[in-house]
Amino acid sequence: MILSITGFMGCGKSSVGRKLSQLLCCPFMDLDEMIEDEAGKSIPEIFAEVGESGFRKMEHRILSSVLSVKTEEGTTSKILEIISLGGGTVMTRECAEIVRERTLCVYLRASIQTLAEHLEGETQGRPMLSGNVQERITELMAQRSETYEKTAHIIIDTDGMTIEGIASKIVTLI
Ligand code: S3P
């Protein structure tokens, strides 16, 4: 089984994924890191070279290849694996479909206020957050929140929770 973690930039996807993999002693994958490893470039470099649309194509290709391999393995293996997605992954319809069909997807829902606090000083490696951060979060969340909610099987309201608290809550829910 694959547990995927979705949600806006700064909601804690990677930290919660790592914590969960410690708690459950299972492998952890970070989609952004896989993209950077395969490209041999950072996310801002990829955006600068091929734009958001080129990045989304790579993201879809790598996600679908990981999920097909893992889903095939899953027919014989009972091991749980965790993957943290990028904040925009499920905005590509094909990505949302395979995430919904082939993983148990958890959405870490956070308020704009919480996201803005987490992203304070953390916008450097995030090309989608250029300009006024609070305005950008508001604008992107208006476009994205419904898709996060529709794609996920489990929604956790994370405002005021710690990474450990969120990870423990997921353990009780799966
Ligand atoms: C993006 C989120 C980033 C990364 C890329 C695009 C987005 O991941 O995939 O910069 O569109 O929200 P994080 O959510 O891990 O920052």
PDB file of C-alpha atoms and ligand atoms in Angstrom:
ATOM      1  CA  MET A   1       0.000   0.000   0.000  1.00  0.00           C
ATOM      2  CA  ILE A   2       1.178   3.517  -0.744  1.00  0.00           C
ATOM      3  CA  LEU A   3       0.209   6.420   1.468  1.00  0.00           C
ATOM      4  CA  SER A   4       0.499   9.762  -0.313  1.00  0.00           C
ATOM      5  CA  ILE A   5       0.529  13.170   1.342  1.00  0.00           C
ATOM      6  CA  THR A   6      -0.883  16.196  -0.429  1.00  0.00           C
ATOM      7  CA  GLY A   7      -1.469  19.832   0.510  1.00  0.00           C
ATOM      8  CA  PHE A   8      -0.244  23.340  -0.128  1.00  0.00           C
ATOM      9  CA  MET A   9       3.434  24.348   0.049  1.00  0.00           C
ATOM     10  CA  GLY A  10       4.460  24.747   3.671  1.00  0.00           C
ATOM     11  CA  CYS A  11       1.772  22.465   5.131  1.00  0.00           C
ATOM     12  CA  GLY A  12       4.415  19.970   6.296  1.00  0.00           C
ATOM     13  CA  LYS A  13       4.090  17.168   3.719  1.00  0.00           C
ATOM     14  CA  SER A  14       7.754  16.151   3.714  1.00  0.00           C
ATOM     15  CA  SER A  15       8.286  16.515   7.477  1.00  0.00           C
ATOM     16  CA  VAL A  16       5.145  14.537   8.267  1.00  0.00           C
ATOM     17  CA  GLY A  17       6.098  11.895   5.676  1.00  0.00           C
ATOM     18  CA  ARG A  18       9.547  11.473   7.242  1.00  0.00           C
ATOM     19  CA  LYS A  19       8.103  11.286  10.745  1.00  0.00           C
ATOM     20  CA  LEU A  20       5.536   8.704   9.647  1.00  0.00           C
ATOM     21  CA  SER A  21       8.197   6.580   8.005  1.00  0.00           C
ATOM     22  CA  GLN A  22      10.094   6.565  11.337  1.00  0.00           C
ATOM     23  CA  LEU A  23       6.985   5.717  13.338  1.00  0.00           C
ATOM     24  CA  LEU A  24       5.935   2.932  10.990  1.00  0.00           C
ATOM     25  CA  CYS A  25       9.452   1.803   9.981  1.00  0.00           C
ATOM     26  CA  CYS A  26       8.638   2.020   6.308  1.00  0.00           C
ATOM     27  CA  PRO A  27      10.267   3.577   3.234  1.00  0.00           C
ATOM     28  CA  PHE A  28       9.726   7.264   2.411  1.00  0.00           C
ATOM     29  CA  MET A  29       9.860   8.987  -0.985  1.00  0.00           C
ATOM     30  CA  ASP A  30       9.702  12.709  -1.701  1.00  0.00           C
ATOM     31  CA  LEU A  31       8.451  13.464  -5.216  1.00  0.00           C
ATOM     32  CA  ASP A  32      10.229  16.844  -5.427  1.00  0.00           C
ATOM     33  CA  GLU A  33      13.528  15.181  -4.496  1.00  0.00           C
ATOM     34  CA  MET A  34      12.989  12.427  -7.058  1.00  0.00           C
ATOM     35  CA  ILE A  35      12.398  15.067  -9.755  1.00  0.00           C
ATOM     36  CA  GLU A  36      15.529  16.982  -8.726  1.00  0.00           C
ATOM     37  CA  ASP A  37      17.606  13.783  -8.640  1.00  0.00           C
ATOM     38  CA  GLU A  38      16.448  12.686 -12.059  1.00  0.00           C
ATOM     39  CA  ALA A  39      16.939  16.122 -13.637  1.00  0.00           C
ATOM     40  CA  GLY A  40      20.228  16.729 -11.812  1.00  0.00           C
ATOM     41  CA  LYS A  41      18.872  20.245 -11.172  1.00  0.00           C
ATOM     42  CA  SER A  42      17.017  22.129  -8.479  1.00  0.00           C
ATOM     43  CA  ILE A  43      13.312  22.926  -8.851  1.00  0.00           C
ATOM     44  CA  PRO A  44      13.983  26.657  -9.495  1.00  0.00           C
ATOM     45  CA  GLU A  45      16.479  25.662 -12.214  1.00  0.00           C
ATOM     46  CA  ILE A  46      13.929  23.343 -13.823  1.00  0.00           C
ATOM     47  CA  PHE A  47      11.285  26.115 -13.778  1.00  0.00           C
ATOM     48  CA  ALA A  48      13.781  28.577 -15.254  1.00  0.00           C
ATOM     49  CA  GLU A  49      14.646  26.187 -18.090  1.00  0.00           C
ATOM     50  CA  VAL A  50      11.337  24.570 -19.035  1.00  0.00           C
ATOM     51  CA  GLY A  51       8.736  26.632 -17.178  1.00  0.00           C
ATOM     52  CA  GLU A  52       5.884  25.348 -15.046  1.00  0.00           C
ATOM     53  CA  SER A  53       4.429  23.262 -17.884  1.00  0.00           C
ATOM     54  CA  GLY A  54       7.747  21.426 -18.429  1.00  0.00           C
ATOM     55  CA  PHE A  55       8.021  20.821 -14.694  1.00  0.00           C
ATOM     56  CA  ARG A  56       4.446  19.430 -14.571  1.00  0.00           C
ATOM     57  CA  LYS A  57       5.258  16.997 -17.398  1.00  0.00           C
ATOM     58  CA  MET A  58       8.299  15.682 -15.508  1.00  0.00           C
ATOM     59  CA  GLU A  59       6.274  15.505 -12.295  1.00  0.00           C
ATOM     60  CA  HIS A  60       3.562  13.453 -14.022  1.00  0.00           C
ATOM     61  CA  ARG A  61       6.055  11.135 -15.731  1.00  0.00           C
ATOM     62  CA  ILE A  62       7.992  10.380 -12.541  1.00  0.00           C
ATOM     63  CA  LEU A  63       4.879  10.002 -10.384  1.00  0.00           C
ATOM     64  CA  SER A  64       3.205   7.631 -12.835  1.00  0.00           C
ATOM     65  CA  SER A  65       6.320   5.545 -13.188  1.00  0.00           C
ATOM     66  CA  VAL A  66       6.786   5.279  -9.398  1.00  0.00           C
ATOM     67  CA  LEU A  67       3.143   4.455  -8.822  1.00  0.00           C
ATOM     68  CA  SER A  68       2.992   1.826 -11.586  1.00  0.00           C
ATOM     69  CA  VAL A  69       6.073   0.032 -10.294  1.00  0.00           C
ATOM     70  CA  LYS A  70       4.922   0.250  -6.689  1.00  0.00           C
ATOM     71  CA  THR A  71       1.356  -0.778  -7.516  1.00  0.00           C
ATOM     72  CA  GLU A  72       2.643  -3.866  -9.334  1.00  0.00           C
ATOM     73  CA  GLU A  73       4.909  -4.698  -6.386  1.00  0.00           C
ATOM     74  CA  GLY A  74       1.924  -4.101  -4.125  1.00  0.00           C
ATOM     75  CA  THR A  75       0.114  -7.093  -5.568  1.00  0.00           C
ATOM     76  CA  THR A  76       2.712  -9.308  -3.887  1.00  0.00           C
ATOM     77  CA  SER A  77       3.940  -7.073  -1.058  1.00  0.00           C
ATOM     78  CA  LYS A  78       2.105  -5.824   2.003  1.00  0.00           C
ATOM     79  CA  ILE A  79       4.724  -3.234   2.852  1.00  0.00           C
ATOM     80  CA  LEU A  80       3.498   0.321   3.404  1.00  0.00           C
ATOM     81  CA  GLU A  81       5.399   3.063   1.596  1.00  0.00           C
ATOM     82  CA  ILE A  82       4.969   6.798   1.983  1.00  0.00           C
ATOM     83  CA  ILE A  83       5.274   9.442  -0.713  1.00  0.00           C
ATOM     84  CA  SER A  84       5.028  13.170  -0.147  1.00  0.00           C
ATOM     85  CA  LEU A  85       3.773  14.946  -3.269  1.00  0.00           C
ATOM     86  CA  GLY A  86       4.554  18.480  -4.421  1.00  0.00           C
ATOM     87  CA  GLY A  87       2.019  21.171  -3.559  1.00  0.00           C
ATOM     88  CA  GLY A  88       0.817  21.386  -7.168  1.00  0.00           C
ATOM     89  CA  THR A  89       1.018  17.704  -8.155  1.00  0.00           C
ATOM     90  CA  VAL A  90      -2.688  16.932  -7.935  1.00  0.00           C
ATOM     91  CA  MET A  91      -3.541  20.019 -10.013  1.00  0.00           C
ATOM     92  CA  THR A  92      -2.552  17.931 -13.051  1.00  0.00           C
ATOM     93  CA  ARG A  93      -5.726  15.932 -13.635  1.00  0.00           C
ATOM     94  CA  GLU A  94      -3.882  12.728 -14.609  1.00  0.00           C
ATOM     95  CA  CYS A  95      -1.793  12.950 -11.436  1.00  0.00           C
ATOM     96  CA  ALA A  96      -4.897  13.437  -9.278  1.00  0.00           C
ATOM     97  CA  GLU A  97      -6.480  10.366 -10.911  1.00  0.00           C
ATOM     98  CA  ILE A  98      -3.568   8.037 -10.239  1.00  0.00           C
ATOM     99  CA  VAL A  99      -3.090   9.399  -6.717  1.00  0.00           C
ATOM    100  CA  ARG A 100      -6.774   8.771  -5.964  1.00  0.00           C
ATOM    101  CA  GLU A 101      -6.794   5.310  -7.576  1.00  0.00           C
ATOM    102  CA  ARG A 102      -3.448   3.905  -6.526  1.00  0.00           C
ATOM    103  CA  THR A 103      -2.700   5.459  -3.134  1.00  0.00           C
ATOM    104  CA  LEU A 104      -4.352   6.243   0.153  1.00  0.00           C
ATOM    105  CA  CYS A 105      -4.150  10.029  -0.020  1.00  0.00           C
ATOM    106  CA  VAL A 106      -4.004  12.271   3.043  1.00  0.00           C
ATOM    107  CA  TYR A 107      -4.575  16.035   2.665  1.00  0.00           C
ATOM    108  CA  LEU A 108      -2.894  18.189   5.293  1.00  0.00           C
ATOM    109  CA  ARG A 109      -5.330  21.123   5.299  1.00  0.00           C
ATOM    110  CA  ALA A 110      -4.062  24.382   6.776  1.00  0.00           C
ATOM    111  CA  SER A 111      -5.407  27.927   6.894  1.00  0.00           C
ATOM    112  CA  ILE A 112      -3.865  30.691   4.805  1.00  0.00           C
ATOM    113  CA  GLN A 113      -2.610  32.245   8.049  1.00  0.00           C
ATOM    114  CA  THR A 114      -0.787  29.051   9.084  1.00  0.00           C
ATOM    115  CA  LEU A 115       0.659  28.550   5.593  1.00  0.00           C
ATOM    116  CA  ALA A 116       1.872  32.158   5.510  1.00  0.00           C
ATOM    117  CA  GLU A 117       3.588  31.668   8.892  1.00  0.00           C
ATOM    118  CA  HIS A 118       5.277  28.438   7.746  1.00  0.00           C
ATOM    119  CA  LEU A 119       6.364  29.952   4.445  1.00  0.00           C
ATOM    120  CA  GLU A 120       7.831  33.101   5.975  1.00  0.00           C
ATOM    121  CA  GLY A 121      11.438  33.144   4.740  1.00  0.00           C
ATOM    122  CA  GLU A 122      10.903  29.778   2.967  1.00  0.00           C
ATOM    123  CA  THR A 123       9.994  31.012  -0.503  1.00  0.00           C
ATOM    124  CA  GLN A 124      13.457  30.832  -2.067  1.00  0.00           C
ATOM    125  CA  GLY A 125      13.275  27.351  -3.597  1.00  0.00           C
ATOM    126  CA  ARG A 126       9.601  27.786  -4.517  1.00  0.00           C
ATOM    127  CA  PRO A 127       9.094  29.437  -7.904  1.00  0.00           C
ATOM    128  CA  MET A 128       5.292  29.334  -7.571  1.00  0.00           C
ATOM    129  CA  LEU A 129       5.515  31.818  -4.695  1.00  0.00           C
ATOM    130  CA  SER A 130       7.071  34.818  -6.365  1.00  0.00           C
ATOM    131  CA  GLY A 131       5.627  38.226  -5.461  1.00  0.00           C
ATOM    132  CA  ASN A 132       3.526  38.962  -2.395  1.00  0.00           C
ATOM    133  CA  VAL A 133       3.414  35.657  -0.516  1.00  0.00           C
ATOM    134  CA  GLN A 134       0.139  36.158   1.341  1.00  0.00           C
ATOM    135  CA  GLU A 135      -1.631  37.185  -1.884  1.00  0.00           C
ATOM    136  CA  ARG A 136      -0.098  34.302  -3.803  1.00  0.00           C
ATOM    137  CA  ILE A 137      -1.170  31.749  -1.171  1.00  0.00           C
ATOM    138  CA  THR A 138      -4.713  33.167  -1.208  1.00  0.00           C
ATOM    139  CA  GLU A 139      -4.856  33.084  -5.000  1.00  0.00           C
ATOM    140  CA  LEU A 140      -3.457  29.550  -5.368  1.00  0.00           C
ATOM    141  CA  MET A 141      -5.532  28.141  -2.499  1.00  0.00           C
ATOM    142  CA  ALA A 142      -8.674  29.502  -4.175  1.00  0.00           C
ATOM    143  CA  GLN A 143      -7.719  27.504  -7.273  1.00  0.00           C
ATOM    144  CA  ARG A 144      -6.559  24.403  -5.446  1.00  0.00           C
ATOM    145  CA  SER A 145      -8.433  23.675  -2.235  1.00  0.00           C
ATOM    146  CA  GLU A 146     -11.353  21.891  -3.874  1.00  0.00           C
ATOM    147  CA  THR A 147      -9.006  19.612  -5.803  1.00  0.00           C
ATOM    148  CA  TYR A 148      -7.034  18.719  -2.658  1.00  0.00           C
ATOM    149  CA  GLU A 149     -10.315  17.881  -0.938  1.00  0.00           C
ATOM    150  CA  LYS A 150     -11.675  15.803  -3.815  1.00  0.00           C
ATOM    151  CA  THR A 151      -8.448  13.882  -4.365  1.00  0.00           C
ATOM    152  CA  ALA A 152      -7.790  12.952  -0.740  1.00  0.00           C
ATOM    153  CA  HIS A 153      -9.350   9.999   1.067  1.00  0.00           C
ATOM    154  CA  ILE A 154      -8.483  11.496   4.457  1.00  0.00           C
ATOM    155  CA  ILE A 155      -8.405  15.207   5.412  1.00  0.00           C
ATOM    156  CA  ILE A 156      -6.610  16.424   8.518  1.00  0.00           C
ATOM    157  CA  ASP A 157      -7.028  19.985   9.789  1.00  0.00           C
ATOM    158  CA  THR A 158      -3.517  20.732  10.921  1.00  0.00           C
ATOM    159  CA  ASP A 159      -3.718  24.283  12.337  1.00  0.00           C
ATOM    160  CA  GLY A 160      -2.083  24.323  15.763  1.00  0.00           C
ATOM    161  CA  MET A 161      -0.765  20.757  15.430  1.00  0.00           C
ATOM    162  CA  THR A 162       2.875  19.679  15.550  1.00  0.00           C
ATOM    163  CA  ILE A 163       4.518  17.436  12.941  1.00  0.00           C
ATOM    164  CA  GLU A 164       4.568  14.614  15.532  1.00  0.00           C
ATOM    165  CA  GLY A 165       0.905  15.207  16.356  1.00  0.00           C
ATOM    166  CA  ILE A 166      -0.112  15.068  12.697  1.00  0.00           C
ATOM    167  CA  ALA A 167       1.914  11.905  12.071  1.00  0.00           C
ATOM    168  CA  SER A 168       0.437  10.174  15.148  1.00  0.00           C
ATOM    169  CA  LYS A 169      -3.062  11.149  14.053  1.00  0.00           C
ATOM    170  CA  ILE A 170      -2.449   9.595  10.627  1.00  0.00           C
ATOM    171  CA  VAL A 171      -1.273   6.386  12.321  1.00  0.00           C
ATOM    172  CA  THR A 172      -4.563   6.171  14.212  1.00  0.00           C
ATOM    173  CA  LEU A 173      -6.561   6.708  11.006  1.00  0.00           C
ATOM    174  CA  ILE A 174      -4.963   4.164   8.662  1.00  0.00           C
TER     175      ILE A 174
HETATM  176  C1  S3P B   1       4.826  23.471  -6.070  1.00  0.00           C
HETATM  177  C2  S3P B   1       5.215  22.978  -4.846  1.00  0.00           C
HETATM  178  C3  S3P B   1       6.589  22.529  -4.566  1.00  0.00           C
HETATM  179  C4  S3P B   1       7.270  22.047  -5.850  1.00  0.00           C
HETATM  180  C5  S3P B   1       7.180  23.090  -6.916  1.00  0.00           C
HETATM  181  C6  S3P B   1       5.733  23.465  -7.255  1.00  0.00           C
HETATM  182  C7  S3P B   1       3.424  23.969  -6.237  1.00  0.00           C
HETATM  183  O1  S3P B   1       6.569  21.476  -3.604  1.00  0.00           O
HETATM  184  O2  S3P B   1       6.713  20.837  -6.301  1.00  0.00           O
HETATM  185  O3  S3P B   1       7.893  24.226  -6.472  1.00  0.00           O
HETATM  186  O4  S3P B   1       3.002  24.200  -7.376  1.00  0.00           O
HETATM  187  O5  S3P B   1       2.726  24.113  -5.199  1.00  0.00           O
HETATM  188  P1  S3P B   1       6.330  21.722  -2.006  1.00  0.00           P
HETATM  189  O6  S3P B   1       4.837  21.755  -1.798  1.00  0.00           O
HETATM  190  O7  S3P B   1       6.960  20.524  -1.378  1.00  0.00           O
HETATM  191  O8  S3P B   1       6.990  23.003  -1.652  1.00  0.00           O
END
